[in-house]
PDB file of C-alpha atoms in Angstrom:
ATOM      1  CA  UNK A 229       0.000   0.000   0.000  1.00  0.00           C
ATOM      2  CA  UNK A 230       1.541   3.714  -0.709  1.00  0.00           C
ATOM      3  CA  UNK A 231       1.576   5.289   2.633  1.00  0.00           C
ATOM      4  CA  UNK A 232      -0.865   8.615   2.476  1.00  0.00           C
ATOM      5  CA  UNK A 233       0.943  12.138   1.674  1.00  0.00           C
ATOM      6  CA  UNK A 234       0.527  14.273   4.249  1.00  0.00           C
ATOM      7  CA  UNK A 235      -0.840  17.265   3.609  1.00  0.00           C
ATOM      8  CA  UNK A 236       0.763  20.586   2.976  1.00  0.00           C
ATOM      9  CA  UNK A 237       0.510  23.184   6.099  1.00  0.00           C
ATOM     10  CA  UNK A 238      -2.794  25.082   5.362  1.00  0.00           C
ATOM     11  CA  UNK A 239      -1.460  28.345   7.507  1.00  0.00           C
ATOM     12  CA  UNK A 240       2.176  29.446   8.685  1.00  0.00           C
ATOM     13  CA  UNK A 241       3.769  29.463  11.949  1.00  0.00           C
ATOM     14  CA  UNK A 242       2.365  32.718  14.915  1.00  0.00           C
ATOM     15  CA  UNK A 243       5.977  34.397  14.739  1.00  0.00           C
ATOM     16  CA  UNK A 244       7.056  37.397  17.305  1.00  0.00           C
ATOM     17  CA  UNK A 245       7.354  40.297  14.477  1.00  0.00           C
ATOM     18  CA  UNK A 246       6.532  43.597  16.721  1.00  0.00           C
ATOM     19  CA  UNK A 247       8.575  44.396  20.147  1.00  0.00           C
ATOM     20  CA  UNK A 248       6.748  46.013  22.886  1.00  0.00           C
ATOM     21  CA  UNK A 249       8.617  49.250  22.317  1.00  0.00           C
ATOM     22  CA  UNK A 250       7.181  49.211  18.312  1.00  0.00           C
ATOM     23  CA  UNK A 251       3.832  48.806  19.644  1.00  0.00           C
ATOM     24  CA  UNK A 252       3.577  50.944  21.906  1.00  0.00           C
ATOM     25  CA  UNK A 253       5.090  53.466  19.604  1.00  0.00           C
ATOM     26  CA  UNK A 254       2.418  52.570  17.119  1.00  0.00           C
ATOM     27  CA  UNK A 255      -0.089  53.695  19.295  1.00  0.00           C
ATOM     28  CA  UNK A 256       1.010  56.611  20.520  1.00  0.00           C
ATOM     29  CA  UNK A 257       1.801  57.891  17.502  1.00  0.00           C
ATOM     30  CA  UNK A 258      -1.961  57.359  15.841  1.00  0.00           C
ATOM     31  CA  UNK A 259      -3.583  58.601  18.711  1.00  0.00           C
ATOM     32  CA  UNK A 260      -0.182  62.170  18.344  1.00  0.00           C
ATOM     33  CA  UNK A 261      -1.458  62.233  14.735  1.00  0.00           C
ATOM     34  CA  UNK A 262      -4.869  62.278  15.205  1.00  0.00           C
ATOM     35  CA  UNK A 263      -4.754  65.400  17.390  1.00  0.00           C
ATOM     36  CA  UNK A 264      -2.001  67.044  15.477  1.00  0.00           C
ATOM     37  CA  UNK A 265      -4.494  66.745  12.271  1.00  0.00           C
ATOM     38  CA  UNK A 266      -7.235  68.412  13.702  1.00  0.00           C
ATOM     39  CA  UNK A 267      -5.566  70.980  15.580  1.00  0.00           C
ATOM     40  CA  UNK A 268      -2.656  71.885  12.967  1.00  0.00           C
ATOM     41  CA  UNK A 269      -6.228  72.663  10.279  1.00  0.00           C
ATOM     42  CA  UNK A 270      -7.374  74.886  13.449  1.00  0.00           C
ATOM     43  CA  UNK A 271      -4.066  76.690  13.378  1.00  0.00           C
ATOM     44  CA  UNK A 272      -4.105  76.941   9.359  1.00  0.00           C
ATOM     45  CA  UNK A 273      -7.681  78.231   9.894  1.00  0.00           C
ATOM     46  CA  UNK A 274      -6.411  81.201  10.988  1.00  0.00           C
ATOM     47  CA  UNK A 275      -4.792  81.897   7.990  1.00  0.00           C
ATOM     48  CA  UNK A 276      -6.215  79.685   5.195  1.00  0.00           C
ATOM     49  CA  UNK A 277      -3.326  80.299   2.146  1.00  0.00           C
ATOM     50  CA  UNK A 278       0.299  78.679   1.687  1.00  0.00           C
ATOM     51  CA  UNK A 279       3.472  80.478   0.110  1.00  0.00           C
ATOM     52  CA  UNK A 280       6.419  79.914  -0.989  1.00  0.00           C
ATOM     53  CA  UNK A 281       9.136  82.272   0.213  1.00  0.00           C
ATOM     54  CA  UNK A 282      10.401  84.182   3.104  1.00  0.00           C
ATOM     55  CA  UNK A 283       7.315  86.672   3.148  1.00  0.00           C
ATOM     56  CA  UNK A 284       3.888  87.065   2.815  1.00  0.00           C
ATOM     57  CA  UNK A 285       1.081  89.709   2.218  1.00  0.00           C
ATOM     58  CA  UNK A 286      -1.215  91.635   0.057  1.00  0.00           C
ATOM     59  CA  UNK A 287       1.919  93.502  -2.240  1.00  0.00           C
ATOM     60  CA  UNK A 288       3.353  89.454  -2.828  1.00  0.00           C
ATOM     61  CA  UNK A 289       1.819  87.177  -5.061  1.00  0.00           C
ATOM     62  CA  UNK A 290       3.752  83.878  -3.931  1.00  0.00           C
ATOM     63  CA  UNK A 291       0.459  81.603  -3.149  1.00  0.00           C
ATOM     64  CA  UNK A 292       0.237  78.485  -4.040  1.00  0.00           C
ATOM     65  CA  UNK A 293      -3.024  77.694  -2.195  1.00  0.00           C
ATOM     66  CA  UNK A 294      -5.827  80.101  -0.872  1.00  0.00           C
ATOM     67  CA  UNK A 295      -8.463  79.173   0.929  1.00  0.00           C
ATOM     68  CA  UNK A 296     -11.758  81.785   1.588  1.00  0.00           C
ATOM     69  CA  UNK A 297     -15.177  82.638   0.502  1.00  0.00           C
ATOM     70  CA  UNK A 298     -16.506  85.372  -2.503  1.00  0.00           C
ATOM     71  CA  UNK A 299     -19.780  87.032  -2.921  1.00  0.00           C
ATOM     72  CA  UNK A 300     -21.384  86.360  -6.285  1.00  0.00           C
ATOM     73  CA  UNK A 301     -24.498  86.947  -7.534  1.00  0.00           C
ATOM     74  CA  UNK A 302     -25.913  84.085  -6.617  1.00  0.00           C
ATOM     75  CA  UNK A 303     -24.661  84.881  -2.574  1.00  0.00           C
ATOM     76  CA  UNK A 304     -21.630  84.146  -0.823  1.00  0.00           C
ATOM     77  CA  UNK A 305     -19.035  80.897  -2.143  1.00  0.00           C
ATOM     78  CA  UNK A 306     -16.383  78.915  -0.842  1.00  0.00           C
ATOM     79  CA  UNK A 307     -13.767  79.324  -3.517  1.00  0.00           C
ATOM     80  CA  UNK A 308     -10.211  77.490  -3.343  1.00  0.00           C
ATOM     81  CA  UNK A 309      -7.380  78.455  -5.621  1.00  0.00           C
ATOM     82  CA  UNK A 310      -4.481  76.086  -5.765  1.00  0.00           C
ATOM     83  CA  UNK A 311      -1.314  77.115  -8.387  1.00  0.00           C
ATOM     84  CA  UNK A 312      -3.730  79.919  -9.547  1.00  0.00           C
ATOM     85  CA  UNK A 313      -6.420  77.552 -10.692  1.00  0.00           C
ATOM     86  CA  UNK A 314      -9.615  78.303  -8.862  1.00  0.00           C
ATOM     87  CA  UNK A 315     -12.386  76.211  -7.846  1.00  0.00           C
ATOM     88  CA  UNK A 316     -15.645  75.927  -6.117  1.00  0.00           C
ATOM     89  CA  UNK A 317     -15.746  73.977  -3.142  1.00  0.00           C
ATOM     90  CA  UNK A 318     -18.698  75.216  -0.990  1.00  0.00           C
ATOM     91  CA  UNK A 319     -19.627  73.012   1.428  1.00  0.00           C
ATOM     92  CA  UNK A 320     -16.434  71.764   1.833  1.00  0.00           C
ATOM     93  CA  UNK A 321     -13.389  74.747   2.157  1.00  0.00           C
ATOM     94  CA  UNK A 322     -14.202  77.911   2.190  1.00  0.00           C
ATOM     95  CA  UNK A 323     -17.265  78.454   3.491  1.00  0.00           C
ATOM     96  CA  UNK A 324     -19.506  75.321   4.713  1.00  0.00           C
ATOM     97  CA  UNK A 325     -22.016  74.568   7.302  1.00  0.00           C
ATOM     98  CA  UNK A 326     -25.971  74.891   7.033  1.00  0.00           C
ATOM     99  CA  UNK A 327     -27.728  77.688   4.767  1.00  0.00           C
ATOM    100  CA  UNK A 328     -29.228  79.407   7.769  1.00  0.00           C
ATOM    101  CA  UNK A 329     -26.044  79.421   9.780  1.00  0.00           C
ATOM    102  CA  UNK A 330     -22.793  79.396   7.166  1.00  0.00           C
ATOM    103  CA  UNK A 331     -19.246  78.716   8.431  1.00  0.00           C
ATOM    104  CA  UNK A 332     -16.435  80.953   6.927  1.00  0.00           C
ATOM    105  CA  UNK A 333     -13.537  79.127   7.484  1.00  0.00           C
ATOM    106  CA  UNK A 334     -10.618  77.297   5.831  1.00  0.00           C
ATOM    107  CA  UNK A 335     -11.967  73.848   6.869  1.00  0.00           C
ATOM    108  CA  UNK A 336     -15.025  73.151   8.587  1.00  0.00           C
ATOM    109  CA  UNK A 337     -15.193  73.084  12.000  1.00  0.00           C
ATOM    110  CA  UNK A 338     -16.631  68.810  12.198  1.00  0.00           C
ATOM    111  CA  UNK A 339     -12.136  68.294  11.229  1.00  0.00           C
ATOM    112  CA  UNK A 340     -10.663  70.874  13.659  1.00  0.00           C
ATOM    113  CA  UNK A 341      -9.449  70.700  17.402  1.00  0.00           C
ATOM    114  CA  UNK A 342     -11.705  72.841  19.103  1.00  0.00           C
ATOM    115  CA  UNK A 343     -14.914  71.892  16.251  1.00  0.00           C
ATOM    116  CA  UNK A 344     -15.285  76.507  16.797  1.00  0.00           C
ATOM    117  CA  UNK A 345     -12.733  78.610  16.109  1.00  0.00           C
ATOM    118  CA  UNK A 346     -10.124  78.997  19.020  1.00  0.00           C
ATOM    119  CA  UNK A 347      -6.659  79.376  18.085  1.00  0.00           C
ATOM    120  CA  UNK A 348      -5.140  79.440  21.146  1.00  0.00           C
ATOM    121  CA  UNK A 349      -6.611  76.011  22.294  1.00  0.00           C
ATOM    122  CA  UNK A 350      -5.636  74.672  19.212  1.00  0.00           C
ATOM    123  CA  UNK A 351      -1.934  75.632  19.452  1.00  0.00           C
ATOM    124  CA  UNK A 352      -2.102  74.381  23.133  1.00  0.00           C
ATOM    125  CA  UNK A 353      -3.497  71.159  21.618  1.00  0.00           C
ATOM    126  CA  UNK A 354      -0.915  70.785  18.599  1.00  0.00           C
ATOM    127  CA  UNK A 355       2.228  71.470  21.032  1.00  0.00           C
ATOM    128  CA  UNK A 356       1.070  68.785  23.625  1.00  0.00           C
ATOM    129  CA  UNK A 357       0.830  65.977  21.393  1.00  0.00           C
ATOM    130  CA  UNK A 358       3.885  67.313  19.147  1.00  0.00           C
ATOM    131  CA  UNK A 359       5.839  66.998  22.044  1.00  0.00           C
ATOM    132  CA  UNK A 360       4.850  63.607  22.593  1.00  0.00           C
ATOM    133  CA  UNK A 361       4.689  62.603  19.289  1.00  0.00           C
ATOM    134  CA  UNK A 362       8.817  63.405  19.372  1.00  0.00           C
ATOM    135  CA  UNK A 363       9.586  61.671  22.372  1.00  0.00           C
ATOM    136  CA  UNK A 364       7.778  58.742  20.776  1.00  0.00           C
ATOM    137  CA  UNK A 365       9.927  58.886  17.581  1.00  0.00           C
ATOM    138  CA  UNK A 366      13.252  59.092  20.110  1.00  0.00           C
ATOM    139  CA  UNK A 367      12.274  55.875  21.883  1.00  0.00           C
ATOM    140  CA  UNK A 368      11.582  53.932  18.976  1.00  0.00           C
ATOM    141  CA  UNK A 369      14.770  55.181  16.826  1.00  0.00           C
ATOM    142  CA  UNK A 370      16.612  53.842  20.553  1.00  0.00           C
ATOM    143  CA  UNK A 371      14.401  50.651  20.846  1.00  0.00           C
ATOM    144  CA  UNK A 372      14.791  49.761  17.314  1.00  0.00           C
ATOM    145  CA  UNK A 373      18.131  50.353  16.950  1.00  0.00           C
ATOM    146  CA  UNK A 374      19.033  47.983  19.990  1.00  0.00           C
ATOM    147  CA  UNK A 375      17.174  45.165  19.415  1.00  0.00           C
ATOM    148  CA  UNK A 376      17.835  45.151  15.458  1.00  0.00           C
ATOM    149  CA  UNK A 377      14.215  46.032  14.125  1.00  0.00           C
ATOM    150  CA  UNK A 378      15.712  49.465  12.482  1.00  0.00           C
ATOM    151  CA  UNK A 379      18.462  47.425  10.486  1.00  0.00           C
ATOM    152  CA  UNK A 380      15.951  44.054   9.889  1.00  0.00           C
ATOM    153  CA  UNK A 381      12.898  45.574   9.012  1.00  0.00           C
ATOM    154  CA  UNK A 382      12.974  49.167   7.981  1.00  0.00           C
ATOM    155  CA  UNK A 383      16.389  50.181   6.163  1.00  0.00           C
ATOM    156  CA  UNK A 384      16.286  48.470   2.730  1.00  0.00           C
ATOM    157  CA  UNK A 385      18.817  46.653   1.179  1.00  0.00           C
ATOM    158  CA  UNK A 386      20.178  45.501  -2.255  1.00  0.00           C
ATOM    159  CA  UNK A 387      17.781  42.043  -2.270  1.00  0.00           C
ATOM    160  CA  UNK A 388      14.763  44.484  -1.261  1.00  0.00           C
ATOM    161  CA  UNK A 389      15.410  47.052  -4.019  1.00  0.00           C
ATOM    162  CA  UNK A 390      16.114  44.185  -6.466  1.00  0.00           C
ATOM    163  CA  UNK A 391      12.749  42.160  -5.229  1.00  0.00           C
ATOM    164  CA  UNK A 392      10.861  45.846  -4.994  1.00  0.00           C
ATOM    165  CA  UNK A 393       8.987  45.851  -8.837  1.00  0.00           C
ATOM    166  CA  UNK A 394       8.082  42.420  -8.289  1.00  0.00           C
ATOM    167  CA  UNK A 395       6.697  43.127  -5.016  1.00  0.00           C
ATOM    168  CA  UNK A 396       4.748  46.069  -5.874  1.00  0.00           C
ATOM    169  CA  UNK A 397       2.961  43.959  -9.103  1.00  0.00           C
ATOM    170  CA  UNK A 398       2.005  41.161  -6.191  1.00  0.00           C
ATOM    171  CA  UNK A 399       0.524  44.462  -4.526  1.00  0.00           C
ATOM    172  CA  UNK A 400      -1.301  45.855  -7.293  1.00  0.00           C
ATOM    173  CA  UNK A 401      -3.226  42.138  -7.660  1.00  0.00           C
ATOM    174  CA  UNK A 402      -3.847  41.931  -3.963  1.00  0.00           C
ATOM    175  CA  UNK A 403      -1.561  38.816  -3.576  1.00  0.00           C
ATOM    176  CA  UNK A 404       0.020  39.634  -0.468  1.00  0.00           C
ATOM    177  CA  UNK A 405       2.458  37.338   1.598  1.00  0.00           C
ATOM    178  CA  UNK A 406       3.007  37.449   5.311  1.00  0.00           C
ATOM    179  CA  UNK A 407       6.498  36.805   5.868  1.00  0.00           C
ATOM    180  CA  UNK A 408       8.461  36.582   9.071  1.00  0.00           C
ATOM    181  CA  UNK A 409       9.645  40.347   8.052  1.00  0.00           C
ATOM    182  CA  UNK A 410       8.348  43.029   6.101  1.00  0.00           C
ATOM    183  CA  UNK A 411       8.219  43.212   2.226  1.00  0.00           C
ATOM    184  CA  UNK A 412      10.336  45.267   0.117  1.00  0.00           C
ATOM    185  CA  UNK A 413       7.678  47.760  -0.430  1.00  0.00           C
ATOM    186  CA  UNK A 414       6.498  47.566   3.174  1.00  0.00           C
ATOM    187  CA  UNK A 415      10.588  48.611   3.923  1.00  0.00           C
ATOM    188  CA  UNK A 416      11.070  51.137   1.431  1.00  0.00           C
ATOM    189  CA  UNK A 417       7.676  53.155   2.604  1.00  0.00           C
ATOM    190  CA  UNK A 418       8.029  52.724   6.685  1.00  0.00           C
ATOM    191  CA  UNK A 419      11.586  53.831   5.747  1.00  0.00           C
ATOM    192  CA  UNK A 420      10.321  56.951   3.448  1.00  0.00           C
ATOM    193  CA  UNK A 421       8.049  57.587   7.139  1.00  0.00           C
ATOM    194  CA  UNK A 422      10.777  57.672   9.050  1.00  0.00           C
ATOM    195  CA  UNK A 423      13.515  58.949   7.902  1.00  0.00           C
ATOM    196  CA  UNK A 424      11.765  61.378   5.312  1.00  0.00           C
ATOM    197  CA  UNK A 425       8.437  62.661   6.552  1.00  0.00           C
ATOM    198  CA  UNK A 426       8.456  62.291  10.449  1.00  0.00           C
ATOM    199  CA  UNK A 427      11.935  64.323  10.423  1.00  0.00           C
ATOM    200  CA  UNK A 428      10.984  67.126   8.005  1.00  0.00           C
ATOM    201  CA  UNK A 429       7.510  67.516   9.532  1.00  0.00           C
ATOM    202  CA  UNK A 430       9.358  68.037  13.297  1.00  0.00           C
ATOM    203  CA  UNK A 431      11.788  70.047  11.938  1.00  0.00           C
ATOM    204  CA  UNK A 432       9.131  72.597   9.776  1.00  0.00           C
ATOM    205  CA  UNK A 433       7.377  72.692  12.636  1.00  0.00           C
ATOM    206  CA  UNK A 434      10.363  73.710  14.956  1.00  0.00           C
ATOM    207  CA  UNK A 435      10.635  76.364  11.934  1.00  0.00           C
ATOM    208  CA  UNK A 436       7.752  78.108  12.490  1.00  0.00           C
ATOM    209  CA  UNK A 437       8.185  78.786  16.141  1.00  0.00           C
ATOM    210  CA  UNK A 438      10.159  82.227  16.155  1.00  0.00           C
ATOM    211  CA  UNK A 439      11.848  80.745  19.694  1.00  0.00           C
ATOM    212  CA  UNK A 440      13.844  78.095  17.773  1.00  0.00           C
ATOM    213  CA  UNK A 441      14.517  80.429  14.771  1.00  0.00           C
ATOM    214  CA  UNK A 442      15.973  82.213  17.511  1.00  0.00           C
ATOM    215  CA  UNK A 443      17.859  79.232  18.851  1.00  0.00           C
ATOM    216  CA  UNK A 444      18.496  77.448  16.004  1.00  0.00           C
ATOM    217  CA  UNK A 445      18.474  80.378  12.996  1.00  0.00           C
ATOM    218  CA  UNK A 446      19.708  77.946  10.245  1.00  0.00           C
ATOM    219  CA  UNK A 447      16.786  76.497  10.247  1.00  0.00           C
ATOM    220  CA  UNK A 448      15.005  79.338   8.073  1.00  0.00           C
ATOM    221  CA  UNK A 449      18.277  78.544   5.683  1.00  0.00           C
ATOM    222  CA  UNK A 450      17.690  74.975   5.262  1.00  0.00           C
ATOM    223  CA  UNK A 451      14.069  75.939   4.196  1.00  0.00           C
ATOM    224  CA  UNK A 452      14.021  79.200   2.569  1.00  0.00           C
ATOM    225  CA  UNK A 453      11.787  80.543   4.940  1.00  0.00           C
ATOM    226  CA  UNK A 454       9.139  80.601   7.436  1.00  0.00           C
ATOM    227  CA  UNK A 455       6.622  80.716   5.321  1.00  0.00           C
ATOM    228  CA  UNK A 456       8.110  78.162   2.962  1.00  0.00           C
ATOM    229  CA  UNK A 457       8.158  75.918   6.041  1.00  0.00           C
ATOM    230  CA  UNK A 458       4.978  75.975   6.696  1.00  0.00           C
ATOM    231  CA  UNK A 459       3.942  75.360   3.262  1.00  0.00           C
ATOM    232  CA  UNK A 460       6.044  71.997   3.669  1.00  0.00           C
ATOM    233  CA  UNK A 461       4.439  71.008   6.897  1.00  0.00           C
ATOM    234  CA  UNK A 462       1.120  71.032   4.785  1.00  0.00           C
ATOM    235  CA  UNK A 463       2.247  69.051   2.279  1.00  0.00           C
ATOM    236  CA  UNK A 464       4.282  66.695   4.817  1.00  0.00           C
ATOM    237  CA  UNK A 465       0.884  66.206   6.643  1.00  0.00           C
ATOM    238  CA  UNK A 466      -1.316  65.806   3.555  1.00  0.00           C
ATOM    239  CA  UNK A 467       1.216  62.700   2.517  1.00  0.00           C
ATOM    240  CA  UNK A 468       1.050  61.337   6.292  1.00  0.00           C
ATOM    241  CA  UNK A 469      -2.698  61.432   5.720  1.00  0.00           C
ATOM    242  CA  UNK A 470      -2.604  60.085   2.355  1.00  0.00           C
ATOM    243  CA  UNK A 471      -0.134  57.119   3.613  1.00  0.00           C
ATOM    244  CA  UNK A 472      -2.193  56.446   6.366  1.00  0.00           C
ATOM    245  CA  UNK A 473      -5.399  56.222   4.323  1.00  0.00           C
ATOM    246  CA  UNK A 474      -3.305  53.582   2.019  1.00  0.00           C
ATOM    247  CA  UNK A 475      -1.590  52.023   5.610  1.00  0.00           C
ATOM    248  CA  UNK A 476      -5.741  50.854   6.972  1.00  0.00           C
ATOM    249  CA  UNK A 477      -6.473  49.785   2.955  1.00  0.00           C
ATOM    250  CA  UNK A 478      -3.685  47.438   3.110  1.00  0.00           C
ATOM    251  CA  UNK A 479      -4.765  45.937   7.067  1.00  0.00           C
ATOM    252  CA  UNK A 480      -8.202  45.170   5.610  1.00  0.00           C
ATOM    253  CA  UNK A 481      -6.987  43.384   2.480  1.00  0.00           C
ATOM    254  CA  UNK A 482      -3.919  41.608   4.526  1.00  0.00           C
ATOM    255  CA  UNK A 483      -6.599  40.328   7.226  1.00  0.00           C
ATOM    256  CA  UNK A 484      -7.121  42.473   9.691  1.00  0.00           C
ATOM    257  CA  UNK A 485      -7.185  40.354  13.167  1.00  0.00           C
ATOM    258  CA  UNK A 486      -4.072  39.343  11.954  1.00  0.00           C
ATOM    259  CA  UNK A 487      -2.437  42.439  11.607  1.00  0.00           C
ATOM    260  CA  UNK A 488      -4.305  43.730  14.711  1.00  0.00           C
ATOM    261  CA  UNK A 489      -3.037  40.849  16.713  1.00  0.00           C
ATOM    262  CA  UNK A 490       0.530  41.592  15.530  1.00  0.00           C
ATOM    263  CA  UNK A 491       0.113  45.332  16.792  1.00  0.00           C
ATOM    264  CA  UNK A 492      -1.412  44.616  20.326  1.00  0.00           C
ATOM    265  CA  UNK A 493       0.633  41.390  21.468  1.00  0.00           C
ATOM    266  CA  UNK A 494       3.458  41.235  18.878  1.00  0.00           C
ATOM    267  CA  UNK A 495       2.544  37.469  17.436  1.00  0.00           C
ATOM    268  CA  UNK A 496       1.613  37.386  13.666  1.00  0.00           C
ATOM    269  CA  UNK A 497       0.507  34.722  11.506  1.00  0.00           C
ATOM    270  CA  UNK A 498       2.719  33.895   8.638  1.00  0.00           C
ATOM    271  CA  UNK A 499       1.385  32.535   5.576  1.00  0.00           C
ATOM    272  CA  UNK A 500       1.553  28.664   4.551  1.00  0.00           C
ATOM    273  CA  UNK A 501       5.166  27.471   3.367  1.00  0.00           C
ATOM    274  CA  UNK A 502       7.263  29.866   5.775  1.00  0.00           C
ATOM    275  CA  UNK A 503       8.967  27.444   7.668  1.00  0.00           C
ATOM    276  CA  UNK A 504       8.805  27.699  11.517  1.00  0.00           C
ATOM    277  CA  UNK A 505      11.956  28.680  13.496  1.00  0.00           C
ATOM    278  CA  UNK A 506      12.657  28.295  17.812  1.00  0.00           C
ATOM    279  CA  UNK A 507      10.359  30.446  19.160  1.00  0.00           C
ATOM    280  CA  UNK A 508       7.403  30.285  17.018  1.00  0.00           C
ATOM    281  CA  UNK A 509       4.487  29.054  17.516  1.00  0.00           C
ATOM    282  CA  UNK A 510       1.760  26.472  15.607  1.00  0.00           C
TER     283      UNK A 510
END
């Protein structure tokens, strides 16, 4: 008789992929970003236009977004103009709220820290969790250096660039692996996060605060500006936004008690055909 084949694994071995320090990290930093969001739109509430440059004002025309409402014939308008293009965005920028009772703000007050205008709060707000949202960054660039997460799974080598087109093709058709350590694309954007976006967006913040230009006056070198600075800190923020939009996308297509599991008590499920190593669990 031909003894039975035994049957290929139908799942991969729980593996420890995320330390204590990266998960608490994680955490912090969503709930940091959260309030930085919605109080950092407050702030650019109370002046709704970016420039490029080291001034700003009615005599310079160096605005690359604007953000206000016009009175036409058919009543007031929210009105956005972006690289002099201009378009109508009641309801949305400019001017939004109810008909009887119309908001005139940069964004509406349902995606700002205080929901009413208070600038003062919402500086109080965006400083707090800025502050925290650094010393979170310092721990993990410590922890992750120590225990070897920064060098195994965020900065990208040769075999990850090489494997990189390949693995963002696998992306694009939703065939996603679960390996013991991230994938090249997964290394090459937490690295762009790190090293990129989290630094410039401290740093253009730190810009803006006439203290540290005090302090630290190359600063306004390095980005041409004050006002250039802030203009950068947008744009930094509107990517974080955009990457974490992409970042919850990819949990719900990878499985998300899986991935949620990884982030609260570090043990992920690999998928079938990764073999299992000491440590690991069935």
């Amino acid at each position: 008789m031909t003894p039975p084949q035994e049957l290929p694994p139908t799942r991969g071995p729980l593996v420890y992929r995320q330390s204590i320090w990266t998960r608490l990290t994680h955490w912090t930093w969503a709930i940091c970003l959260f309030f930085l969001l919605l109080s950092g739109l407050q702030i650019f509430n109370a002046h709704p236009a970016l420039y490029i440059g080291q001034q700003s004002g009615f005599e310079f025309e160096n605005a690359i977004l604007e953000i206000g409402a016009v009175n036409t014939p058919d009543g007031p308008r929210g009105q956005t103009t972006l690289f002099g293009q201009t378009f109508d965005t009641t309801g949305v920028l400019g001017m939004s709220g109810s008909a009887e009772r119309p908001q005139f703000v940069g964004f509406p007050g349902a995606v700002t820290i205080p929901s009413f205008r208070d600038l003062a709060t919402g500086r109080v707000v965006h400083f707090f969790f800025g502050w925290i949202f650094v010393a979170a960054l310092f721990i993990w660039f410590l922890a992750s250096f120590i225990n070897g997460h920064l060098r195994r799974d965020i900065l990208p080598r040769g075999a990850d660039l090489g494997g990189l087109p390949r693995d963002v093709v696998d992306h694009a058709r939703f065939r996603l692996h679960h390996g013991r350590t991230y994938s090249p694309l997964q290394k090459l954007s937490y690295f762009t996060v790190f090293f990129i976006l989290f630094p410039l967006i401290i740093l253009t913040g730190l810009t803006m605060s006439p203290g540290m230009d005090a302090a630290w006056p190359w600063l306004l070198d390095v980005f041409g500006g004050r006002q250039t600075a802030r203009t950068i800190h947008f744009v930094v923020m509107s990517l974080l936004v955009l990457f974490f939009i992409v970042h919850i996308i990819m949990v719900l297509l990878a499985g998300p008690l899986n991935e949620l599991r990884s982030m609260i008590t570090g043990w992920y499920r690999t998928s079938p055909g990764i073999p299992a190593e000491k440590g690991d669990r069935p």
